[in-house]
mmCIF file of C-alpha atoms and ligand atoms in Angstrom:
data_model
loop_
_atom_site.group_PDB
_atom_site.id
_atom_site.type_symbol
_atom_site.label_atom_id
_atom_site.label_comp_id
_atom_site.label_asym_id
_atom_site.label_seq_id
_atom_site.Cartn_x
_atom_site.Cartn_y
_atom_site.Cartn_z
ATOM 1 C CA UNK K 700 109.668 143.031 94.651
ATOM 2 C CA UNK K 701 110.019 139.311 95.141
ATOM 3 C CA UNK K 702 108.529 138.086 98.382
ATOM 4 C CA UNK K 703 110.821 136.386 100.902
ATOM 5 C CA UNK K 704 110.930 132.600 101.183
ATOM 6 C CA UNK K 705 109.524 131.068 104.290
ATOM 7 C CA UNK K 706 110.505 127.554 105.295
ATOM 8 C CA UNK K 707 106.799 126.753 105.850
ATOM 9 C CA UNK K 708 106.160 127.233 102.145
ATOM 10 C CA UNK K 709 109.049 125.242 100.786
ATOM 11 C CA UNK K 710 108.357 121.800 99.408
ATOM 12 C CA UNK K 711 109.777 118.614 100.870
ATOM 13 C CA UNK K 712 110.292 115.312 99.125
ATOM 14 C CA UNK K 713 109.117 112.475 101.366
ATOM 15 C CA UNK K 714 109.951 109.792 98.839
ATOM 16 C CA UNK K 715 110.406 109.711 95.085
ATOM 17 C CA UNK K 716 106.682 109.786 94.376
ATOM 18 C CA UNK K 717 105.472 111.914 97.308
ATOM 19 C CA UNK K 718 106.399 115.590 97.697
ATOM 20 C CA UNK K 719 104.645 117.928 100.115
ATOM 21 C CA UNK K 720 104.117 121.333 98.499
ATOM 22 C CA UNK K 721 104.525 123.018 101.893
ATOM 23 C CA UNK K 722 105.150 121.921 105.497
ATOM 24 C CA UNK K 723 101.566 121.986 106.775
ATOM 25 C CA UNK K 724 99.740 118.649 107.020
ATOM 26 C CA UNK K 725 96.260 118.094 108.390
ATOM 27 C CA UNK K 726 96.431 115.911 111.488
ATOM 28 C CA UNK K 727 94.042 112.945 111.661
ATOM 29 C CA UNK K 728 90.876 113.854 113.550
ATOM 30 C CA UNK K 729 87.930 111.502 114.090
ATOM 31 C CA UNK K 730 84.609 112.961 113.024
ATOM 32 C CA UNK K 731 82.395 110.147 114.359
ATOM 33 C CA UNK K 732 79.935 110.836 111.537
ATOM 34 C CA UNK K 733 80.069 107.564 109.617
ATOM 35 C CA UNK K 734 77.455 104.856 109.311
ATOM 36 C CA UNK K 735 78.746 101.312 108.765
ATOM 37 C CA UNK K 736 82.221 102.825 108.446
ATOM 38 C CA UNK K 737 81.322 104.593 105.192
ATOM 39 C CA UNK K 738 82.182 108.198 104.376
ATOM 40 C CA UNK K 739 79.315 110.563 103.532
ATOM 41 C CA UNK K 740 78.659 114.206 102.592
ATOM 42 C CA UNK K 741 80.156 115.404 105.875
ATOM 43 C CA UNK K 742 83.515 113.777 105.173
ATOM 44 C CA UNK K 743 83.633 115.058 101.585
ATOM 45 C CA UNK K 744 82.973 118.646 102.660
ATOM 46 C CA UNK K 745 85.210 118.475 105.716
ATOM 47 C CA UNK K 746 88.280 117.127 103.938
ATOM 48 C CA UNK K 747 87.890 118.927 100.619
ATOM 49 C CA UNK K 748 87.579 122.278 102.438
ATOM 50 C CA UNK K 749 90.984 121.748 104.040
ATOM 51 C CA UNK K 750 92.466 120.817 100.659
ATOM 52 C CA UNK K 751 91.057 124.072 99.239
ATOM 53 C CA UNK K 752 92.562 125.805 102.282
ATOM 54 C CA UNK K 753 96.051 124.865 101.146
ATOM 55 C CA UNK K 754 97.346 122.020 103.319
ATOM 56 C CA UNK K 755 100.015 119.938 101.598
ATOM 57 C CA UNK K 756 98.493 116.639 102.689
ATOM 58 C CA UNK K 757 95.562 115.356 104.668
ATOM 59 C CA UNK K 758 95.852 112.396 107.000
ATOM 60 C CA UNK K 759 92.295 111.181 107.174
ATOM 61 C CA UNK K 760 90.988 110.362 110.641
ATOM 62 C CA UNK K 761 91.535 106.966 112.297
ATOM 63 C CA UNK K 762 89.943 104.561 109.833
ATOM 64 C CA UNK K 763 89.248 101.140 111.248
ATOM 65 C CA UNK K 764 90.691 98.018 109.649
ATOM 66 C CA UNK K 765 87.864 95.903 111.072
ATOM 67 C CA UNK K 766 84.442 96.635 112.633
ATOM 68 C CA UNK K 767 85.689 95.795 116.146
ATOM 69 C CA UNK K 768 88.677 98.103 115.626
ATOM 70 C CA UNK K 769 86.439 101.167 115.682
ATOM 71 C CA UNK K 770 86.514 103.509 118.667
ATOM 72 C CA UNK K 771 82.796 104.105 118.179
ATOM 73 C CA UNK K 772 79.997 103.191 115.865
ATOM 74 C CA UNK K 773 80.553 106.494 114.029
ATOM 75 C CA UNK K 774 84.137 105.760 112.967
ATOM 76 C CA UNK K 775 85.195 105.448 109.373
ATOM 77 C CA UNK K 776 86.291 101.995 108.237
ATOM 78 C CA UNK K 777 88.080 100.354 105.349
ATOM 79 C CA UNK K 778 87.331 96.684 105.892
ATOM 80 C CA UNK K 779 85.196 96.165 102.772
ATOM 81 C CA UNK K 780 84.984 96.989 99.078
ATOM 82 C CA UNK K 781 81.937 99.217 99.434
ATOM 83 C CA UNK K 782 83.822 101.555 101.771
ATOM 84 C CA UNK K 783 86.874 101.459 99.513
ATOM 85 C CA UNK K 784 84.847 102.586 96.499
ATOM 86 C CA UNK K 785 83.393 105.521 98.407
ATOM 87 C CA UNK K 786 86.862 106.819 99.270
ATOM 88 C CA UNK K 787 87.777 107.070 95.581
ATOM 89 C CA UNK K 788 85.585 110.141 95.182
ATOM 90 C CA UNK K 789 87.172 111.713 98.250
ATOM 91 C CA UNK K 790 90.795 111.112 97.239
ATOM 92 C CA UNK K 791 90.063 112.436 93.718
ATOM 93 C CA UNK K 792 88.527 115.621 95.147
ATOM 94 C CA UNK K 793 91.504 116.167 97.450
ATOM 95 C CA UNK K 794 94.006 115.646 94.611
ATOM 96 C CA UNK K 795 92.088 118.126 92.492
ATOM 97 C CA UNK K 796 93.351 120.806 94.874
ATOM 98 C CA UNK K 797 97.029 119.787 94.686
ATOM 99 C CA UNK K 798 96.764 118.137 98.070
ATOM 100 C CA UNK K 799 97.965 114.624 98.903
ATOM 101 C CA UNK K 800 95.377 112.265 100.364
ATOM 102 C CA UNK K 801 96.574 110.154 103.278
ATOM 103 C CA UNK K 802 94.750 107.745 105.547
ATOM 104 C CA UNK K 803 95.353 106.649 109.121
ATOM 105 C CA UNK K 804 94.754 102.909 109.522
ATOM 106 C CA UNK K 805 93.682 102.059 113.027
ATOM 107 C CA UNK K 806 92.508 99.462 115.519
ATOM 108 C CA UNK K 807 91.341 100.798 118.867
ATOM 109 C CA UNK K 808 91.884 97.569 120.849
ATOM 110 C CA UNK K 809 90.723 97.994 124.447
ATOM 111 C CA UNK K 810 89.620 101.571 123.703
ATOM 112 C CA UNK K 811 86.984 100.394 121.213
ATOM 113 C CA UNK K 812 83.212 100.126 121.600
ATOM 114 C CA UNK K 813 82.619 103.569 123.114
ATOM 115 C CA UNK K 814 79.977 106.244 122.808
ATOM 116 C CA UNK K 815 80.881 109.163 120.544
ATOM 117 C CA UNK K 816 82.486 112.057 122.481
ATOM 118 C CA UNK K 817 79.339 114.199 122.600
ATOM 119 C CA UNK K 818 77.511 111.280 124.281
ATOM 120 C CA UNK K 819 80.215 110.893 126.918
ATOM 121 C CA UNK K 820 82.812 108.575 125.334
ATOM 122 C CA UNK K 821 82.007 105.828 127.899
ATOM 123 C CA UNK K 822 82.416 102.213 126.920
ATOM 124 C CA UNK K 823 79.374 100.365 125.613
ATOM 125 C CA UNK K 824 79.248 96.874 127.133
ATOM 126 C CA UNK K 825 79.323 93.960 124.676
ATOM 127 C CA UNK K 826 75.830 92.978 125.819
ATOM 128 C CA UNK K 827 74.362 96.381 124.869
ATOM 129 C CA UNK K 828 73.223 97.619 121.466
ATOM 130 C CA UNK K 829 76.185 99.027 119.458
ATOM 131 C CA UNK K 830 78.677 97.419 121.857
ATOM 132 C CA UNK K 831 81.177 94.627 121.211
ATOM 133 C CA UNK K 832 83.891 92.691 123.000
ATOM 134 C CA UNK K 833 87.215 94.524 122.890
ATOM 135 C CA UNK K 834 90.682 92.992 122.498
ATOM 136 C CA UNK K 835 94.146 93.994 123.654
ATOM 137 C CA UNK K 836 97.654 92.708 124.340
ATOM 138 C CA UNK K 837 96.424 91.597 127.770
ATOM 139 C CA UNK K 838 93.291 91.813 129.888
ATOM 140 C CA UNK K 839 94.014 95.135 131.600
ATOM 141 C CA UNK K 840 91.248 97.678 131.072
ATOM 142 C CA UNK K 841 91.679 101.386 130.283
ATOM 143 C CA UNK K 842 88.909 102.667 132.561
ATOM 144 C CA UNK K 843 88.081 100.915 135.834
ATOM 145 C CA UNK K 844 84.443 100.790 134.634
ATOM 146 C CA UNK K 845 85.249 99.048 131.335
ATOM 147 C CA UNK K 846 84.613 95.384 130.613
ATOM 148 C CA UNK K 847 88.099 93.801 130.540
ATOM 149 C CA UNK K 848 89.369 93.221 126.993
ATOM 150 C CA UNK K 849 90.145 89.756 125.687
ATOM 151 C CA UNK K 850 93.869 89.088 125.351
ATOM 152 C CA UNK K 851 94.617 88.343 121.699
ATOM 153 C CA UNK K 852 95.860 84.829 120.977
ATOM 154 C CA UNK K 853 98.767 84.520 118.537
ATOM 155 C CA UNK K 854 96.328 83.304 115.861
ATOM 156 C CA UNK K 855 94.019 86.249 116.477
ATOM 157 C CA UNK K 856 96.980 88.623 116.249
ATOM 158 C CA UNK K 857 97.890 87.154 112.871
ATOM 159 C CA UNK K 858 94.341 87.933 111.739
ATOM 160 C CA UNK K 859 94.726 91.557 112.851
ATOM 161 C CA UNK K 860 98.014 91.815 110.942
ATOM 162 C CA UNK K 861 96.203 90.458 107.873
ATOM 163 C CA UNK K 862 93.392 92.983 108.383
ATOM 164 C CA UNK K 863 95.958 95.812 108.343
ATOM 165 C CA UNK K 864 97.429 94.428 105.133
ATOM 166 C CA UNK K 865 94.034 94.103 103.444
ATOM 167 C CA UNK K 866 93.055 97.597 104.588
ATOM 168 C CA UNK K 867 96.293 99.008 103.157
ATOM 169 C CA UNK K 868 95.605 97.273 99.867
ATOM 170 C CA UNK K 869 92.142 98.848 99.736
ATOM 171 C CA UNK K 870 93.616 102.228 100.670
ATOM 172 C CA UNK K 871 95.997 102.016 97.730
ATOM 173 C CA UNK K 872 93.113 101.096 95.421
ATOM 174 C CA UNK K 873 91.091 104.000 96.772
ATOM 175 C CA UNK K 874 93.854 106.424 95.775
ATOM 176 C CA UNK K 875 95.593 107.299 99.063
ATOM 177 C CA UNK K 876 99.248 108.243 98.651
ATOM 178 C CA UNK K 877 100.193 108.252 102.321
ATOM 179 C CA UNK K 878 99.377 105.317 104.582
ATOM 180 C CA UNK K 879 99.784 106.108 108.268
ATOM 181 C CA UNK K 880 99.649 103.376 110.914
ATOM 182 C CA UNK K 881 98.117 104.515 114.194
ATOM 183 C CA UNK K 882 100.551 103.245 116.816
ATOM 184 C CA UNK K 883 99.816 106.060 119.284
ATOM 185 C CA UNK K 884 97.261 107.269 121.835
ATOM 186 C CA UNK K 885 96.780 103.986 123.664
ATOM 187 C CA UNK K 886 95.157 102.153 120.760
ATOM 188 C CA UNK K 887 95.881 98.513 119.887
ATOM 189 C CA UNK K 888 99.453 98.805 118.565
ATOM 190 C CA UNK K 889 100.397 101.087 121.463
ATOM 191 C CA UNK K 890 98.846 98.476 123.797
ATOM 192 C CA UNK K 891 101.629 96.157 122.659
ATOM 193 C CA UNK K 892 104.387 98.794 122.911
ATOM 194 C CA UNK K 893 103.593 99.984 126.414
ATOM 195 C CA UNK K 894 104.802 97.842 129.320
ATOM 196 C CA UNK K 895 102.024 99.388 131.405
ATOM 197 C CA UNK K 896 99.465 97.551 129.247
ATOM 198 C CA UNK K 897 101.374 94.657 127.693
ATOM 199 C CA UNK K 898 101.744 91.865 130.287
ATOM 200 C CA UNK K 899 102.316 89.047 127.825
ATOM 201 C CA UNK K 900 104.683 86.209 128.593
ATOM 202 C CA UNK K 901 105.104 85.108 124.955
ATOM 203 C CA UNK K 902 107.212 86.500 122.079
ATOM 204 C CA UNK K 903 105.123 89.670 122.021
ATOM 205 C CA UNK K 904 105.663 90.847 125.606
ATOM 206 C CA UNK K 905 108.477 91.731 127.994
ATOM 207 C CA UNK K 906 111.570 92.961 126.153
ATOM 208 C CA UNK K 907 111.614 95.955 123.793
ATOM 209 C CA UNK K 908 112.147 93.591 120.831
ATOM 210 C CA UNK K 909 109.080 91.585 121.834
ATOM 211 C CA UNK K 910 106.827 94.596 122.432
ATOM 212 C CA UNK K 911 107.603 96.107 119.019
ATOM 213 C CA UNK K 912 107.153 92.757 117.215
ATOM 214 C CA UNK K 913 103.427 93.213 116.505
ATOM 215 C CA UNK K 914 104.005 96.665 114.966
ATOM 216 C CA UNK K 915 106.953 95.361 112.931
ATOM 217 C CA UNK K 916 104.838 92.515 111.552
ATOM 218 C CA UNK K 917 102.159 95.014 110.532
ATOM 219 C CA UNK K 918 104.773 97.266 108.900
ATOM 220 C CA UNK K 919 106.200 94.331 106.915
ATOM 221 C CA UNK K 920 102.788 93.219 105.654
ATOM 222 C CA UNK K 921 101.533 96.717 104.876
ATOM 223 C CA UNK K 922 104.778 97.630 103.147
ATOM 224 C CA UNK K 923 104.420 94.548 100.914
ATOM 225 C CA UNK K 924 101.263 95.958 99.285
ATOM 226 C CA UNK K 925 102.521 99.516 98.766
ATOM 227 C CA UNK K 926 104.024 100.675 95.504
ATOM 228 C CA UNK K 927 104.531 104.428 95.222
ATOM 229 C CA UNK K 928 102.800 105.250 98.503
ATOM 230 C CA UNK K 929 104.631 106.615 101.528
ATOM 231 C CA UNK K 930 104.400 104.790 104.862
ATOM 232 C CA UNK K 931 104.123 106.809 108.081
ATOM 233 C CA UNK K 932 103.773 105.725 111.701
ATOM 234 C CA UNK K 933 102.107 107.858 114.367
ATOM 235 C CA UNK K 934 103.678 107.176 117.727
ATOM 236 C CA UNK K 935 103.186 108.334 121.297
ATOM 237 C CA UNK K 936 106.803 109.207 122.079
ATOM 238 C CA UNK K 937 106.189 108.743 125.805
ATOM 239 C CA UNK K 938 103.412 107.430 128.042
ATOM 240 C CA UNK K 939 104.063 110.287 130.487
ATOM 241 C CA UNK K 940 103.853 107.655 133.226
ATOM 242 C CA UNK K 941 106.346 105.770 135.390
ATOM 243 C CA UNK K 942 107.200 102.359 133.964
ATOM 244 C CA UNK K 943 105.690 103.241 130.592
ATOM 245 C CA UNK K 944 106.947 103.569 127.001
ATOM 246 C CA UNK K 945 109.823 106.063 126.828
ATOM 247 C CA UNK K 946 111.378 108.534 124.404
ATOM 248 C CA UNK K 947 114.553 106.415 124.390
ATOM 249 C CA UNK K 948 112.494 103.467 123.158
ATOM 250 C CA UNK K 949 110.870 105.716 120.559
ATOM 251 C CA UNK K 950 114.300 106.582 119.174
ATOM 252 C CA UNK K 951 115.302 102.910 119.036
ATOM 253 C CA UNK K 952 112.005 102.106 117.320
ATOM 254 C CA UNK K 953 112.474 104.950 114.825
ATOM 255 C CA UNK K 954 115.755 103.377 113.739
ATOM 256 C CA UNK K 955 114.164 99.943 113.382
ATOM 257 C CA UNK K 956 111.267 101.374 111.350
ATOM 258 C CA UNK K 957 113.632 103.352 109.141
ATOM 259 C CA UNK K 958 115.468 100.128 108.280
ATOM 260 C CA UNK K 959 112.111 98.578 107.403
ATOM 261 C CA UNK K 960 111.267 101.317 104.934
ATOM 262 C CA UNK K 961 109.004 103.595 106.954
ATOM 263 C CA UNK K 962 109.407 107.191 105.729
ATOM 264 C CA UNK K 963 107.987 109.355 108.484
ATOM 265 C CA UNK K 964 107.336 109.331 112.193
ATOM 266 C CA UNK K 965 104.388 111.490 113.198
ATOM 267 C CA UNK K 966 105.308 112.277 116.782
ATOM 268 C CA UNK K 967 102.521 112.577 119.319
ATOM 269 C CA UNK K 968 102.448 111.412 122.954
ATOM 270 C CA UNK K 969 100.381 109.937 125.771
ATOM 271 C CA UNK K 970 96.854 108.548 126.102
ATOM 272 C CA UNK K 971 97.957 105.027 127.056
ATOM 273 C CA UNK K 972 96.900 105.147 130.712
ATOM 274 C CA UNK K 973 94.648 107.313 132.857
ATOM 275 C CA UNK K 974 97.345 108.194 135.409
ATOM 276 C CA UNK K 975 99.622 109.983 132.913
ATOM 277 C CA UNK K 976 101.255 113.180 134.153
ATOM 278 C CA UNK K 977 101.266 115.525 131.204
ATOM 279 C CA UNK K 978 101.745 119.261 130.910
ATOM 280 C CA UNK K 979 99.936 120.485 127.823
ATOM 281 C CA UNK K 980 101.347 123.765 126.546
ATOM 282 C CA UNK K 981 102.546 125.326 123.282
ATOM 283 C CA UNK K 982 105.089 123.091 121.464
ATOM 284 C CA UNK K 983 104.769 120.475 124.223
ATOM 285 C CA UNK K 984 105.508 117.561 121.899
ATOM 286 C CA UNK K 985 107.997 119.248 119.560
ATOM 287 C CA UNK K 986 111.009 118.185 121.675
ATOM 288 C CA UNK K 987 110.181 114.516 121.108
ATOM 289 C CA UNK K 988 110.058 115.036 117.348
ATOM 290 C CA UNK K 989 113.408 116.837 117.486
ATOM 291 C CA UNK K 990 115.078 114.029 119.428
ATOM 292 C CA UNK K 991 113.809 111.433 116.960
ATOM 293 C CA UNK K 992 114.862 113.585 114.019
ATOM 294 C CA UNK K 993 118.354 114.067 115.421
ATOM 295 C CA UNK K 994 118.881 110.426 116.339
ATOM 296 C CA UNK K 995 117.405 108.624 113.332
ATOM 297 C CA UNK K 996 117.186 108.984 109.565
ATOM 298 C CA UNK K 997 113.396 109.276 109.559
ATOM 299 C CA UNK K 998 111.612 112.437 108.553
ATOM 300 C CA UNK K 999 109.507 113.707 111.441
ATOM 301 C CA UNK K 1000 106.270 115.601 111.785
ATOM 302 C CA UNK K 1001 105.637 117.615 114.955
ATOM 303 C CA UNK K 1002 102.122 118.000 116.315
ATOM 304 C CA UNK K 1003 100.336 119.522 119.285
ATOM 305 C CA UNK K 1004 99.347 123.102 120.060
ATOM 306 C CA UNK K 1005 101.044 124.503 117.000
ATOM 307 C CA UNK K 1006 98.681 127.182 115.782
ATOM 308 C CA UNK K 1007 100.531 130.441 115.137
ATOM 309 C CA UNK K 1008 102.369 131.357 111.948
ATOM 310 C CA UNK K 1009 105.584 132.611 113.565
ATOM 311 C CA UNK K 1010 105.592 129.682 115.994
ATOM 312 C CA UNK K 1011 105.470 127.177 113.147
ATOM 313 C CA UNK K 1012 108.059 129.055 111.091
ATOM 314 C CA UNK K 1013 110.402 129.053 114.089
ATOM 315 C CA UNK K 1014 110.052 125.307 114.765
ATOM 316 C CA UNK K 1015 110.797 124.488 111.129
ATOM 317 C CA UNK K 1016 113.526 127.072 110.727
ATOM 318 C CA UNK K 1017 115.318 125.655 113.788
ATOM 319 C CA UNK K 1018 115.064 122.191 112.179
ATOM 320 C CA UNK K 1019 113.132 120.886 115.165
ATOM 321 C CA UNK K 1020 110.891 118.988 112.727
ATOM 322 C CA UNK K 1021 110.561 118.495 108.972
ATOM 323 C CA UNK K 1022 106.924 119.549 108.873
ATOM 324 C CA UNK K 1023 104.006 120.135 111.207
ATOM 325 C CA UNK K 1024 100.643 118.474 111.574
ATOM 326 C CA UNK K 1025 97.838 120.792 112.525
ATOM 327 C CA UNK K 1026 94.714 119.599 114.303
ATOM 328 C CA UNK K 1027 92.259 121.900 116.011
ATOM 329 C CA UNK K 1028 93.391 125.111 114.315
ATOM 330 C CA UNK K 1029 92.248 123.548 111.046
ATOM 331 C CA UNK K 1030 88.842 122.869 112.601
ATOM 332 C CA UNK K 1031 88.645 126.534 113.556
ATOM 333 C CA UNK K 1032 89.873 127.698 110.157
ATOM 334 C CA UNK K 1033 89.990 125.439 107.088
ATOM 335 C CA UNK K 1034 92.005 128.113 105.257
ATOM 336 C CA UNK K 1035 94.711 128.229 107.936
ATOM 337 C CA UNK K 1036 97.624 127.714 105.478
ATOM 338 C CA UNK K 1037 96.442 130.684 103.405
ATOM 339 C CA UNK K 1038 96.372 132.753 106.589
ATOM 340 C CA UNK K 1039 99.890 131.601 107.535
ATOM 341 C CA UNK K 1040 101.132 132.623 104.075
ATOM 342 C CA UNK K 1041 99.572 136.026 104.525
ATOM 343 C CA UNK K 1042 101.071 136.405 108.034
ATOM 344 C CA UNK K 1043 104.527 135.418 106.768
ATOM 345 C CA UNK K 1044 104.154 137.605 103.704
ATOM 346 C CA UNK K 1045 104.583 134.704 101.321
ATOM 347 C CA UNK K 1046 102.966 134.487 97.909
ATOM 348 C CA UNK K 1047 101.045 131.221 97.468
ATOM 349 C CA UNK K 1048 98.430 130.352 94.873
ATOM 350 C CA UNK K 1049 94.847 130.740 96.032
ATOM 351 C CA UNK K 1050 91.859 128.939 94.546
ATOM 352 C CA UNK K 1051 91.166 130.988 91.430
ATOM 353 C CA UNK K 1052 87.609 131.878 92.464
ATOM 354 C CA UNK K 1053 88.882 133.325 95.753
ATOM 355 C CA UNK K 1054 91.532 135.570 94.157
ATOM 356 C CA UNK K 1055 89.566 138.775 94.768
ATOM 357 C CA UNK K 1056 89.639 138.095 98.506
ATOM 358 C CA UNK K 1057 93.385 137.713 98.560
ATOM 359 C CA UNK K 1058 94.295 141.386 98.731
ATOM 360 C CA UNK K 1059 94.414 143.147 102.043
ATOM 361 C CA UNK K 1060 90.819 143.716 103.047
ATOM 362 C CA UNK K 1061 91.342 147.465 103.514
ATOM 363 C CA UNK K 1062 92.480 147.944 99.933
ATOM 364 C CA UNK K 1063 89.683 148.592 97.448
HETATM 365 C C1 FMN V 136 88.311 116.062 117.242
HETATM 366 C C2 FMN V 136 89.640 115.367 117.313
HETATM 367 C C3 FMN V 136 89.769 114.078 116.813
HETATM 368 C C4 FMN V 136 91.014 113.436 116.824
HETATM 369 N N1 FMN V 136 91.132 112.203 116.238
HETATM 370 C C5 FMN V 136 92.361 111.663 116.064
HETATM 371 C C6 FMN V 136 92.550 110.521 115.244
HETATM 372 O O1 FMN V 136 91.644 110.021 114.587
HETATM 373 N N2 FMN V 136 93.812 110.012 115.166
HETATM 374 C C7 FMN V 136 94.885 110.583 115.815
HETATM 375 O O2 FMN V 136 95.996 110.078 115.707
HETATM 376 N N3 FMN V 136 94.721 111.697 116.545
HETATM 377 C C8 FMN V 136 93.506 112.263 116.663
HETATM 378 N N4 FMN V 136 93.391 113.457 117.319
HETATM 379 C C9 FMN V 136 94.588 114.167 117.768
HETATM 380 C C10 FMN V 136 95.047 115.191 116.707
HETATM 381 O O3 FMN V 136 95.423 114.552 115.507
HETATM 382 C C11 FMN V 136 96.231 116.037 117.207
HETATM 383 O O4 FMN V 136 97.328 115.187 117.408
HETATM 384 C C12 FMN V 136 95.916 116.771 118.509
HETATM 385 O O5 FMN V 136 94.646 117.417 118.413
HETATM 386 C C13 FMN V 136 96.982 117.817 118.846
HETATM 387 O O6 FMN V 136 97.135 118.739 117.795
HETATM 388 P P1 FMN V 136 96.425 120.213 117.821
HETATM 389 O O7 FMN V 136 96.884 120.894 119.100
HETATM 390 O O8 FMN V 136 96.948 120.885 116.580
HETATM 391 O O9 FMN V 136 94.946 120.002 117.818
HETATM 392 C C14 FMN V 136 92.140 114.100 117.375
HETATM 393 C C15 FMN V 136 91.990 115.375 117.904
HETATM 394 C C16 FMN V 136 90.775 116.019 117.856
HETATM 395 C C17 FMN V 136 90.670 117.431 118.385
#
């Protein structure tokens, strides 16, 4: 008997050259395991395992466009040729498993120069070893204990835009087929979007049009070096704080980005300011994705506490999002998509060497 179709395991065309084989994408997750921004054995094993596990695409962790754009000294980077060459092996391995390699290009702005999470995530002062001076849209700090960031001059901003462009060019050369810009979680681009952080008096601060200008310039430059690759933007749909970036602004931005040729909005939220009021529960960010999907032409990915097969099927079946991005559940189980297929009673190909494990474990 033919097995039923589940929406999770239907393909979706993102653009002519990029089709997801199912609706499960690996969400970007920093590993803090790099030296000099270069990937190593950890990254190859970590990402290839998830490709073997059946995700349709992998958005590689926040990968810095410049050394000072790293959150920590352990972040991946793509600011030089040496790093670019090392990613070629990784993208080839991912593609070998019918999975699409994507990369999240990032600059941490005022949230840069910190210890890795397991050492406390505190900021390392520019005067200390492994520390550097951070930059932002203005001089407001994230933590009261941080050294205030330097406010970027217009010339310095143009350099950052160029760094994004050069990083995108290297990403294309390295074989990535999805380029995601990290405009969420209180990092540099978000520091321009959010009125709680952006206090500029020039063309890049104040009005909505001014606050999105920096992102739009990055999109234009990055787009100019892409050919067949798909361009995604990860956004915090709300700051969860009074006077902050809002969902209404996210919808307006989605329409602007769609006009500019962005394909997908990856809809997250928060992390701009410490005093955010956020209730974290199942599906807590799905509503934002749905609003953006309903009020723009962009495809949307929903993310955040999506970890059960039926839950994901329901979100997609109700057209609340076009696909889901999965974070921590994929750290717990690299083969999560295979498990979802089993739960939903859907036939999907397994890696040939694992075929004998595919049958119900109680059947001999
Ligand atoms: C270890 C870890 C690292 C993360 N690093 C990133 C990152 O590099 N870029 C990003 O946009 N989000 C990052 N996130 C957020 C995840 O991509 C995801 O949005 C979040 O964990 C919620 O999804 P989940 O409930 O499925 O884990 C990280 C999350 C975790 C747990």
